[in-house]
Coordinates of C-alpha atoms and ligand atoms in Angstrom, one line a residue:
X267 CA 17.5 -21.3 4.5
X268 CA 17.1 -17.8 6.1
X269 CA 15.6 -17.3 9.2
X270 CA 12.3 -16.0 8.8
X271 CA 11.9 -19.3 6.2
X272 CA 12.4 -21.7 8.8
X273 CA 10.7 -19.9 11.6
X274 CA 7.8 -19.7 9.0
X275 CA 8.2 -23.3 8.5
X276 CA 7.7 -23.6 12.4
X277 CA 4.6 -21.5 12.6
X278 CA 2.9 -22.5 9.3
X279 CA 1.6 -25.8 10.4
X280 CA 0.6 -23.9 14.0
X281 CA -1.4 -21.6 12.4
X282 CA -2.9 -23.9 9.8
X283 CA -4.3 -26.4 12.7
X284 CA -5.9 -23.1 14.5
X285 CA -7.6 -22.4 11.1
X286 CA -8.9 -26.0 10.7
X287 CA -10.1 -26.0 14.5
X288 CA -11.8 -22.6 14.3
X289 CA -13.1 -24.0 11.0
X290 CA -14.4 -27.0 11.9
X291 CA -16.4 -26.2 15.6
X292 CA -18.0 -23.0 14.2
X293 CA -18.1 -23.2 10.6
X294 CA -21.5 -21.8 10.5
X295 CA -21.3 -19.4 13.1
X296 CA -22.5 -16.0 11.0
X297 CA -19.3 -13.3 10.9
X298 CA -21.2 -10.7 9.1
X299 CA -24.4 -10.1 7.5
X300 CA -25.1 -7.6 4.9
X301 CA -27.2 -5.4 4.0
X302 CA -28.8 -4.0 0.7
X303 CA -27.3 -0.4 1.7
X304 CA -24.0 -2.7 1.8
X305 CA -24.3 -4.4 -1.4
X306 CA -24.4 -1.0 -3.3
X307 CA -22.0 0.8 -1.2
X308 CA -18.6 -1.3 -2.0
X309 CA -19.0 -4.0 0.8
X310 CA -18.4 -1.6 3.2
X311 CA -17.6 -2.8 7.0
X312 CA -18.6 -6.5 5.5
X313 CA -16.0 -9.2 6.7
X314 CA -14.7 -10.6 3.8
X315 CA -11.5 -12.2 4.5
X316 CA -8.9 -13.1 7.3
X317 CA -5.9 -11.2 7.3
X318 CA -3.3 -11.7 10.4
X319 CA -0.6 -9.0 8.9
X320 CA -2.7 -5.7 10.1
X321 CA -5.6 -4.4 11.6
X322 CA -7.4 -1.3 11.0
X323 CA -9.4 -0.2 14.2
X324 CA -11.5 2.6 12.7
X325 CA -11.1 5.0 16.3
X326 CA -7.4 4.2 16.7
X327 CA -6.1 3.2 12.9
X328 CA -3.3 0.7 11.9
X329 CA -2.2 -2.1 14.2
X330 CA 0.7 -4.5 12.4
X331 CA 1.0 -7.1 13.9
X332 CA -1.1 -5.8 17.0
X333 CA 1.4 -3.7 17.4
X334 CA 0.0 0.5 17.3
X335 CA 1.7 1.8 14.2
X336 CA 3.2 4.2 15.7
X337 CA 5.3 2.1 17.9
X338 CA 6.9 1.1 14.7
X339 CA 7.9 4.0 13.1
X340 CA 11.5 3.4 13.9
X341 CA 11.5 -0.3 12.1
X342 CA 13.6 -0.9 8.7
X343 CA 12.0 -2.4 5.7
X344 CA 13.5 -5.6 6.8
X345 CA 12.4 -5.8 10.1
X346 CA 8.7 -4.8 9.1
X347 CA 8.5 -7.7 6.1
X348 CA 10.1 -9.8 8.9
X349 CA 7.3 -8.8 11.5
X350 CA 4.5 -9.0 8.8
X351 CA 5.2 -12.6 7.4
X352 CA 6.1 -14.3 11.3
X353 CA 4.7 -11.9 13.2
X354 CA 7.8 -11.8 15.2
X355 CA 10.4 -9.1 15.6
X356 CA 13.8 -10.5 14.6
X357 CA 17.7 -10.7 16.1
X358 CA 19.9 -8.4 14.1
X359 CA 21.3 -11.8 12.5
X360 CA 18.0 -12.3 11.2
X361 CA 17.8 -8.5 9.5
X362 CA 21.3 -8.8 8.2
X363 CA 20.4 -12.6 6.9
X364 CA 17.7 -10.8 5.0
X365 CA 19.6 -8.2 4.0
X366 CA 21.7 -9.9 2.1
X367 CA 19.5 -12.3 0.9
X368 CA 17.8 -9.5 -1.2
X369 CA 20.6 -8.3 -1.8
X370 CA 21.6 -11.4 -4.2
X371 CA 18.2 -10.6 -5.8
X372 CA 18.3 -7.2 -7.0
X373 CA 18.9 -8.1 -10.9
X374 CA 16.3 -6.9 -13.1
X375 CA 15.3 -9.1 -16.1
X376 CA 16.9 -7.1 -19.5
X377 CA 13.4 -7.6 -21.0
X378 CA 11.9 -5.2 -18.2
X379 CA 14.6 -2.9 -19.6
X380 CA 13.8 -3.2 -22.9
X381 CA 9.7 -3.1 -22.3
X382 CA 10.2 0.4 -20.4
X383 CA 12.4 1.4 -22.9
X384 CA 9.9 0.6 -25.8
X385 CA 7.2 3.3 -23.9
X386 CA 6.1 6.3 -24.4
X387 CA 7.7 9.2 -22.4
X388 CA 4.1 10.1 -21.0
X389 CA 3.2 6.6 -19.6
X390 CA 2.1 7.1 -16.4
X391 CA 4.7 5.9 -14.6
X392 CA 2.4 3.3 -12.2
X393 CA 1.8 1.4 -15.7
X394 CA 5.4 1.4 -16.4
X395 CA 5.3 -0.2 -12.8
X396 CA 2.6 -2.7 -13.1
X397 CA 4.0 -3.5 -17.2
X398 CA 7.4 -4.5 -15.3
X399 CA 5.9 -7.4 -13.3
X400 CA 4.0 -8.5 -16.1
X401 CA 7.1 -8.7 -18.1
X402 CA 8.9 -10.5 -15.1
X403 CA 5.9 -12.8 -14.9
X404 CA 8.0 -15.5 -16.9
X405 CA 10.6 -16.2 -14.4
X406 CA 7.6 -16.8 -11.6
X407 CA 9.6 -19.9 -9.2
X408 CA 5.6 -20.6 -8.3
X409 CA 4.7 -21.0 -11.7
X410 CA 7.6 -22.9 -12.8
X411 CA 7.1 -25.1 -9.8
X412 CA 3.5 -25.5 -11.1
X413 CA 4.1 -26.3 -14.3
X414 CA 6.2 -29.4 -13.0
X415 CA 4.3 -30.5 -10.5
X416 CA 4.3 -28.8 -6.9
X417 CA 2.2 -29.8 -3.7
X418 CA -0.3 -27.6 -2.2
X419 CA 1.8 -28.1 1.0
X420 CA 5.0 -26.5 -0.9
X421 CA 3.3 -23.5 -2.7
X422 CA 4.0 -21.1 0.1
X423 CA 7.5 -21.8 -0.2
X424 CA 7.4 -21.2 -4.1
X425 CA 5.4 -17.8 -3.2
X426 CA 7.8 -17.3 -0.5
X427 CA 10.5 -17.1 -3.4
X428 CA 8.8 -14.9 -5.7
X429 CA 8.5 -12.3 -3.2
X430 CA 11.7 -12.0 -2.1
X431 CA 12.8 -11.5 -5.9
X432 CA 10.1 -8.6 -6.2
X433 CA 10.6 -7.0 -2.8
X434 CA 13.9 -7.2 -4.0
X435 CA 13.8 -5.6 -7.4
X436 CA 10.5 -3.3 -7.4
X437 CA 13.2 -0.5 -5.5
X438 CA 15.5 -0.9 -8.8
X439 CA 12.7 -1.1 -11.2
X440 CA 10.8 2.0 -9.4
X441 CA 14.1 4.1 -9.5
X442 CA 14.8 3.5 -12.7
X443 CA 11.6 4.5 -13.7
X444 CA 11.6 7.5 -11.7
X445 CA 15.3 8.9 -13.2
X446 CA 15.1 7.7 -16.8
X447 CA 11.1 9.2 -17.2
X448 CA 10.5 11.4 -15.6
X449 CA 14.0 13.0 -14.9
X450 CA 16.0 12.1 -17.8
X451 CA 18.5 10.7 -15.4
X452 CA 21.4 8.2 -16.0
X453 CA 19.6 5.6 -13.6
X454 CA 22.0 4.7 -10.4
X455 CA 22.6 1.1 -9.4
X456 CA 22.2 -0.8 -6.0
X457 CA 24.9 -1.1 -3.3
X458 CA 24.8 -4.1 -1.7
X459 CA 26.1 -2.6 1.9
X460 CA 23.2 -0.6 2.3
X461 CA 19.7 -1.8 3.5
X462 CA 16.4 -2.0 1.7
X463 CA 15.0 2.0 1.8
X464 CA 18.6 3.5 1.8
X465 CA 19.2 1.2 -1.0
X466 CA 15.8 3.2 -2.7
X467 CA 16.8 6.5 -1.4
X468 CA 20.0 6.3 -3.0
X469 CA 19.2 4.7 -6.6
X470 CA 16.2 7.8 -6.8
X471 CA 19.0 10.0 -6.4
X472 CA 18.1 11.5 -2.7
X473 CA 21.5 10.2 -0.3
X474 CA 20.8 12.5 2.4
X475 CA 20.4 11.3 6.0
X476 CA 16.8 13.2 6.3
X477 CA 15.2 11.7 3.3
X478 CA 17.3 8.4 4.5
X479 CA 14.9 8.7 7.5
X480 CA 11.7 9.8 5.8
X481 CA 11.9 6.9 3.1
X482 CA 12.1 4.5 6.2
X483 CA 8.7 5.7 7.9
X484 CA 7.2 6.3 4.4
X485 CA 7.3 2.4 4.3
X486 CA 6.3 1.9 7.8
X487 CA 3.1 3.1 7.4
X488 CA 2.5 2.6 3.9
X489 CA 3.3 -1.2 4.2
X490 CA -0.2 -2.8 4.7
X491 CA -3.7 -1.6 5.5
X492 CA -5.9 -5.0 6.4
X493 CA -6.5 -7.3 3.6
X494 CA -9.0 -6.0 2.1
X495 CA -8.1 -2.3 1.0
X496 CA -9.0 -2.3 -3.3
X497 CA -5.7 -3.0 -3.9
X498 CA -4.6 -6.0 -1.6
X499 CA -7.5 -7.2 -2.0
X500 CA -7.5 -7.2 -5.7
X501 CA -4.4 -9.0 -5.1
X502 CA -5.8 -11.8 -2.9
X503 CA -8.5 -12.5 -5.8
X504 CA -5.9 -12.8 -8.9
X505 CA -3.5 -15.1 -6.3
X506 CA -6.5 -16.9 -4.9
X507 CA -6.3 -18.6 -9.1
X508 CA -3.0 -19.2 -8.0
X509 CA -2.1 -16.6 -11.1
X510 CA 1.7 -16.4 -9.2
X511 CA 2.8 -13.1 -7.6
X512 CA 3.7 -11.4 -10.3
X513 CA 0.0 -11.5 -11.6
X514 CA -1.6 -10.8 -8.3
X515 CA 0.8 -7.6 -7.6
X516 CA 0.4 -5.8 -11.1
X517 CA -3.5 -6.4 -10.1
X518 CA -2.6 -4.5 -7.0
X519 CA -1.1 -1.8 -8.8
X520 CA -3.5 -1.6 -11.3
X521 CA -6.2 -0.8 -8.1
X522 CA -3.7 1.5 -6.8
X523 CA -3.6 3.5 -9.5
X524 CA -6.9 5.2 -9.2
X525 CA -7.5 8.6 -7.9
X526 CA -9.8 7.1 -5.0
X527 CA -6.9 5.2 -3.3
X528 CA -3.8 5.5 -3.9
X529 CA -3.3 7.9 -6.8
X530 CA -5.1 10.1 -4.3
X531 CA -1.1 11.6 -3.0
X532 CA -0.4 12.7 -6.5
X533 CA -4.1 14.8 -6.8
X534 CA -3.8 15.7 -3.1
X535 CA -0.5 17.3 -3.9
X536 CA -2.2 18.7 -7.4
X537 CA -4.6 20.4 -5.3
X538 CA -2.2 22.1 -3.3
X539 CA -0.7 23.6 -5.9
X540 CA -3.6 25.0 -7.8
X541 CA -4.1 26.6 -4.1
X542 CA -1.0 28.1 -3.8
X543 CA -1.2 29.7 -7.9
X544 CA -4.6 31.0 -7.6
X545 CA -3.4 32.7 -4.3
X546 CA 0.7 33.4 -5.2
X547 CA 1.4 31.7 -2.2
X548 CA -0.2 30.6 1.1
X549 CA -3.9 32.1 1.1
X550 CA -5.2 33.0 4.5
X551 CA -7.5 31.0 6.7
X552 CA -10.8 32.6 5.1
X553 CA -9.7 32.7 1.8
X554 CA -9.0 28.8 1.8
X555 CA -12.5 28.3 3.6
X556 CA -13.8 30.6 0.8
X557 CA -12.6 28.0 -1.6
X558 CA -13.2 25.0 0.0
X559 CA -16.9 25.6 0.2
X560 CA -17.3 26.1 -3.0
X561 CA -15.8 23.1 -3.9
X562 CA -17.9 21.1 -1.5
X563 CA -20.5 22.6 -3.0
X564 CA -19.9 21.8 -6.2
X565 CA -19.9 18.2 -4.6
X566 CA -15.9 18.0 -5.9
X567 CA -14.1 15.2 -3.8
X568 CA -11.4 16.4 -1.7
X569 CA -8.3 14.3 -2.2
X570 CA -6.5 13.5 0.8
X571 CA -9.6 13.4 3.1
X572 CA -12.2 10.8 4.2
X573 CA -11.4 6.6 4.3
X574 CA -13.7 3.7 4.2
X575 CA -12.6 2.2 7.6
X576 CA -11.5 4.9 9.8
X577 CA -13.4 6.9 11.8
X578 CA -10.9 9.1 13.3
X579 CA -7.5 10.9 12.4
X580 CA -5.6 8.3 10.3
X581 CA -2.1 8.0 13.1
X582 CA 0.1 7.3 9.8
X583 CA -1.1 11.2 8.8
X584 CA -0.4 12.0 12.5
X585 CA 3.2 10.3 11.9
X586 CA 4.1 12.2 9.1
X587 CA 2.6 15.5 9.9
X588 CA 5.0 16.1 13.3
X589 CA 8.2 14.6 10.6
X590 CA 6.6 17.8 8.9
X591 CA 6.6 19.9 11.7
X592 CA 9.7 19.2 12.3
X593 CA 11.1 19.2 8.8
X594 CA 9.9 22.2 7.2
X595 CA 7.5 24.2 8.7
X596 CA 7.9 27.3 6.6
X597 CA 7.8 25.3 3.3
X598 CA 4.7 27.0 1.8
X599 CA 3.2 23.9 0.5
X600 CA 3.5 22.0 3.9
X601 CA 1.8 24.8 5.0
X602 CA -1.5 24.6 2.8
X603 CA -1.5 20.6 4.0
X604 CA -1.3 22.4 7.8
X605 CA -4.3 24.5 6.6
X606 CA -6.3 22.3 4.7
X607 CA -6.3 20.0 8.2
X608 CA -7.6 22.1 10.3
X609 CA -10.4 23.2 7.8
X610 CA -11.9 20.7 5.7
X611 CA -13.0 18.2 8.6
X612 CA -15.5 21.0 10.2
X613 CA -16.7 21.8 6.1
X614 CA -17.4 18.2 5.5
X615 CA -19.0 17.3 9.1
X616 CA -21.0 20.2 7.8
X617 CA -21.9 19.0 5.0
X618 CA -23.0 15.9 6.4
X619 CA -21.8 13.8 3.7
X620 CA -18.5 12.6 4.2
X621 CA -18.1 9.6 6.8
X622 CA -15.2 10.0 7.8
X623 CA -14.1 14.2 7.5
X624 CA -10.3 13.4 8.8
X625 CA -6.9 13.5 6.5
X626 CA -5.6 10.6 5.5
X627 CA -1.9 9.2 5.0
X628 CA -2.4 10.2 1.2
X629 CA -2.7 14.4 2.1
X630 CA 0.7 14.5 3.9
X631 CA 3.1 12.4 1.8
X632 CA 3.0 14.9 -0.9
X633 CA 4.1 17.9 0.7
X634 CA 6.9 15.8 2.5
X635 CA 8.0 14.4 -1.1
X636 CA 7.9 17.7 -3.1
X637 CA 10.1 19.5 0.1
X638 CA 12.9 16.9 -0.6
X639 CA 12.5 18.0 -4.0
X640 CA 10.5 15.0 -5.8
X641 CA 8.2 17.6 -7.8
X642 CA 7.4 15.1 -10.1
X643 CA 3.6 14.1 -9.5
X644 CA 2.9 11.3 -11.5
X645 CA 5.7 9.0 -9.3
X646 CA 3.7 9.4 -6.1
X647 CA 2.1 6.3 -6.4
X648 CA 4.8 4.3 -7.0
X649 CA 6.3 5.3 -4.0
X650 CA 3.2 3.6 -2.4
X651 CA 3.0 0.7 -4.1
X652 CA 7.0 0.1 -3.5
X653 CA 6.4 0.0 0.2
X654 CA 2.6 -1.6 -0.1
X655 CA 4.5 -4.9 -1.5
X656 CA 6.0 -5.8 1.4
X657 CA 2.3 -6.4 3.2
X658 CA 0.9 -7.6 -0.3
X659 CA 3.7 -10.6 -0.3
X660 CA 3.6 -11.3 3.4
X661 CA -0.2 -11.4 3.2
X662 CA 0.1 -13.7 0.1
X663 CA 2.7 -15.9 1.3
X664 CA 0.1 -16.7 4.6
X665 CA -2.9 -17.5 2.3
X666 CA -1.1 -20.1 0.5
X667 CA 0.2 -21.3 3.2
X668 CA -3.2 -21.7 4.9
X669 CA -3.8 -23.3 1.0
X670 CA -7.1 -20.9 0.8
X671 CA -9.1 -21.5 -2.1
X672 CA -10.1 -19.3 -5.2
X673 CA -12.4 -16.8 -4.6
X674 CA -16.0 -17.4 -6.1
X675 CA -19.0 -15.2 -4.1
X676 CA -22.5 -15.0 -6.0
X677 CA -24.0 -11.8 -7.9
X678 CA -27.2 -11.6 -8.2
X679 CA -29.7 -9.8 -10.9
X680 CA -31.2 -6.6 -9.3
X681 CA -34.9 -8.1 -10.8
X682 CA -33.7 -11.1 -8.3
X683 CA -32.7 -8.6 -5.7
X684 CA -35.8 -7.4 -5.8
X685 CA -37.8 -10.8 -5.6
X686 CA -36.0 -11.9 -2.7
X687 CA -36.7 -8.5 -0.4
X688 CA -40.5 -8.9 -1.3
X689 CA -40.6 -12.6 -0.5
X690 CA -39.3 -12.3 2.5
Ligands
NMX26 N1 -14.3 15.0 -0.3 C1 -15.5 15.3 -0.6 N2 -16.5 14.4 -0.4 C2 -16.2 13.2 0.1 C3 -14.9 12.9 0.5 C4 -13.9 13.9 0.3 N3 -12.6 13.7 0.6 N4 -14.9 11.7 1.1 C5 -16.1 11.2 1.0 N5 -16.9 12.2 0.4 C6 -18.3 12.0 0.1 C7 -18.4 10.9 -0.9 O1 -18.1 11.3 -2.3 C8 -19.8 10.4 -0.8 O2 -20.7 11.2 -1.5 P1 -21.9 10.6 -2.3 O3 -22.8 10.0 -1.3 O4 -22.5 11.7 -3.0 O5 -21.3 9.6 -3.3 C9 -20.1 10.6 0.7 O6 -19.1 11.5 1.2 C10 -20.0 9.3 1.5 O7 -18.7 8.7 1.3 P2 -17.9 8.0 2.4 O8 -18.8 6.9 3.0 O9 -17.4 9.0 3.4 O10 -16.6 7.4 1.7 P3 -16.3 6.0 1.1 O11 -16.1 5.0 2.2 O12 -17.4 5.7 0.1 O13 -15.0 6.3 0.3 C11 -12.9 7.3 0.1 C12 -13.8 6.5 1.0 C13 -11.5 7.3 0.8 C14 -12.8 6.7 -1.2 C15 -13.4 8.8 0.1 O14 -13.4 9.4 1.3 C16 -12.7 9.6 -0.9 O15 -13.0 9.6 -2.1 N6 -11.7 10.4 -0.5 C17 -10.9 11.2 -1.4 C18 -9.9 10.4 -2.1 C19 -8.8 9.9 -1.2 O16 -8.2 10.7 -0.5 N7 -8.5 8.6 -1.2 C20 -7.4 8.0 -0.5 C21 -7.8 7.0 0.6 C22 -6.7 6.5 1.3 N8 -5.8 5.7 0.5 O17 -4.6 5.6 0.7 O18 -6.2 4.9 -0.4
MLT27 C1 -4.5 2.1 2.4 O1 -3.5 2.4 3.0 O2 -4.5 1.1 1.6 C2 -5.6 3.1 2.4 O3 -5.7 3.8 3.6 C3 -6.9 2.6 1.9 C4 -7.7 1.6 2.8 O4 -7.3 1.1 3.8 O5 -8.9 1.4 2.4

């Protein structure tokens, strides 16, 4: 048993007497109300589940583990998945431990070969991502568990095993997706010396120390958001039927996928472009305002800008802005991103629409990819989602744990809506 198994085994039944304690003095003490402005506006700032992975404070962003995000930055893969599922940071035995117990797990199914293989060369490459669990689904250790007859008390452990083999693989899957699609690449194969996002780095076919370093934070802070961003929490529904892991995180991709979250790096960096031809390079401050406010408008969305929770800078853009700074500040597209920061939060506060006018994570990890020389778009989003598991399956692994049940709220007909306002 690795380390972070048994300590989990130590803190599971901890954590599940503090739920059934909290549950059983205040279970009707009221956590949120909400309104009918609420109801049509996505649920927003309702409390809807639990999550003990992250926090999103909407003045000071991410906290993992209430820990500030960007006292992280420096964390592997390993440590952070470590940190997210225990909420402990581990010895160096217990990184290596983890290390190695991956990986043992980095074998793809042939039939996830053979499924990509079977595509057409202009799937968008975040379907060939989501397809690949699906077609993975069969070897679920939860379900196969299931099937013969498991305890709730043991489905964590069964979870527990099904996301170590997808942590585990989704690098190798994501690579090969990225090389033999959209590169038309002889894919490269794992090493087992070298951790999890040098591992990544390497099968994309981008060794060097500087990416090395940037694939490392890239997961930092795009490794969980709360529980109840679309995605994860798209994930918590499908795994709250106790559909296995598999299931729940191709319903997490799927969410991912859309240009509102996190398809949003791939349009950001779209925009960008179309910037840079319309103006044969970096337009000046007042052309790029010029432009801007005609597209706000036009009441166009703004890719990169705005979130539902924060209220201020996102930190994870602050993160990656000074590696930026640091990296490449001549690189004409990381200069647009520098541009388009410091003038579309005063256009949209101007505008008055936008609640939040800041840029998030998805406006600076676009320019940072396509200076390394990843100028293919469509992969963006996968690099999110690669790093976004590691939060999904800690998150996951908790809830069954805690043996939560399925998710079932009440919808309600807007003739009913309406009955109960005026009756009130
Ligand atoms: N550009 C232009 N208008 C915007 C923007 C933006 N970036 N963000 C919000 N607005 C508008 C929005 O369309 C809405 O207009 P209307 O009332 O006409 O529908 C109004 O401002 C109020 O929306 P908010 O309450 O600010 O935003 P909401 O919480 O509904 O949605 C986002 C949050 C993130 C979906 C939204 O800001 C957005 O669409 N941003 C651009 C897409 C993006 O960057 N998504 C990535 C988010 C981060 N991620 O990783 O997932
Ligand atoms: C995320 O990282 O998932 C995004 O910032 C979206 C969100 O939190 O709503």
């Amino acid at each position: 048993m690795n380390n972070l198994k048994q300590i989990l085994t130590t803190k599971i039944p901890i954590w599940g007497e503090q739920l059934q304690k909290i549950q059983k003095e205040y279970s009707d003490y009221p956590v949120s109300t909400i309104t009918v402005k609420q109801l049509f506006k996505g649920l927003r700032d309702v409390i809807a589940v639990v999550c003990d992975t992250s926090y999103v404070d909407p003045q000071k962003g991410l906290f993992i583990r209430d820990i500030p995000v960007l006292k992280l930055m420096d964390l592997s893969a390993e440590e952070l998945f470590f940190l997210l599922c225990s909420g402990e940071q581990p010895d160096a035995q217990s990184v290596q431990d983890l290390q190695m117990d991956l990986s043992a797990r980095r074998e793809v199914p042939q039939q996830v070969w053979d499924l990509l293989e079977s595509q057409p060369p202009d799937t968008h490459p975040m379907s060939l991502l989501s397809m690949s669990m699906l077609a993975m689904q069969r070897e679920s250790v939860f379900t196969k568990a299931y099937q013969k007859g498991l305890s709730r008390e043991q489905y964590w452990e069964a979870t527990f095993e099904d996301a170590l083999n997808i942590i585990a693989r989704l690098p190798v899957i994501a690579a090969y997706i990225y090389r033999r699609f959209l590169r038309d690449e002889q894919p490269i194969a794992p090493l087992a010396h070298l951790n999890h996002t040098d591992n990544f780095a390497n099968m994309l076919g981008f060794p060097s120390r500087e990416f090395k370093e940037f694939l490392q934070k890239f997961f930092v802070v795009h490794s969980d958001h709360e529980g109840a961003n679309a995605s994860v929490f798209s994930s918590r529904v499908v795994n709250s039927s106790l559909s296995d892991l598999y299931y729940s995180i191709s319903a997490s991709m799927n969410s991912l996928a859309g240009p509102l979250h996190g398809l949003a790096n791939q349009e950001s960096l779209k925009f960008i472009l179309s910037v840079i031809q319309e103006f044969a390079g970096v337009p000046s401050e007042e052309q790029l305002e010029k432009l801007l406010k005609v597209k706000i408008q036009n009441g166009e969305i703004l890719p990169g800008f705005g979130h539902a929770v924060l209220r201020a800078e996102d930190p994870r853009y602050q993160a990656l802005f000074e590696f930026g700074e640091q990296l490449c500040p001549d690189d004409p597209v990381f200069q647009v991103a520098g541009l388009l920061k410091k003038l579309v939060p005063p256009l949209l506060i101007e505008k008055g629409k936008a609640s939040n006018p800041y840029p998030n994570i998805d406006g600076i990890t676009g320019p940072l990819l396509y200076h390394f020389g990843m100028k293919e778009l469509t992969f963006y989003t996968v690099m999110f989602s690669t790093a976004q598991v590691l939060g999904i399956c800690a998150q996951l692994i908790i809830n069954q744990a805690l043996m939560l049940p399925i998710f079932r709220p009440r919808s309600i007909p807007l003739a009913h809506l309406k009955e109960l306002i005026e009756n009130q």
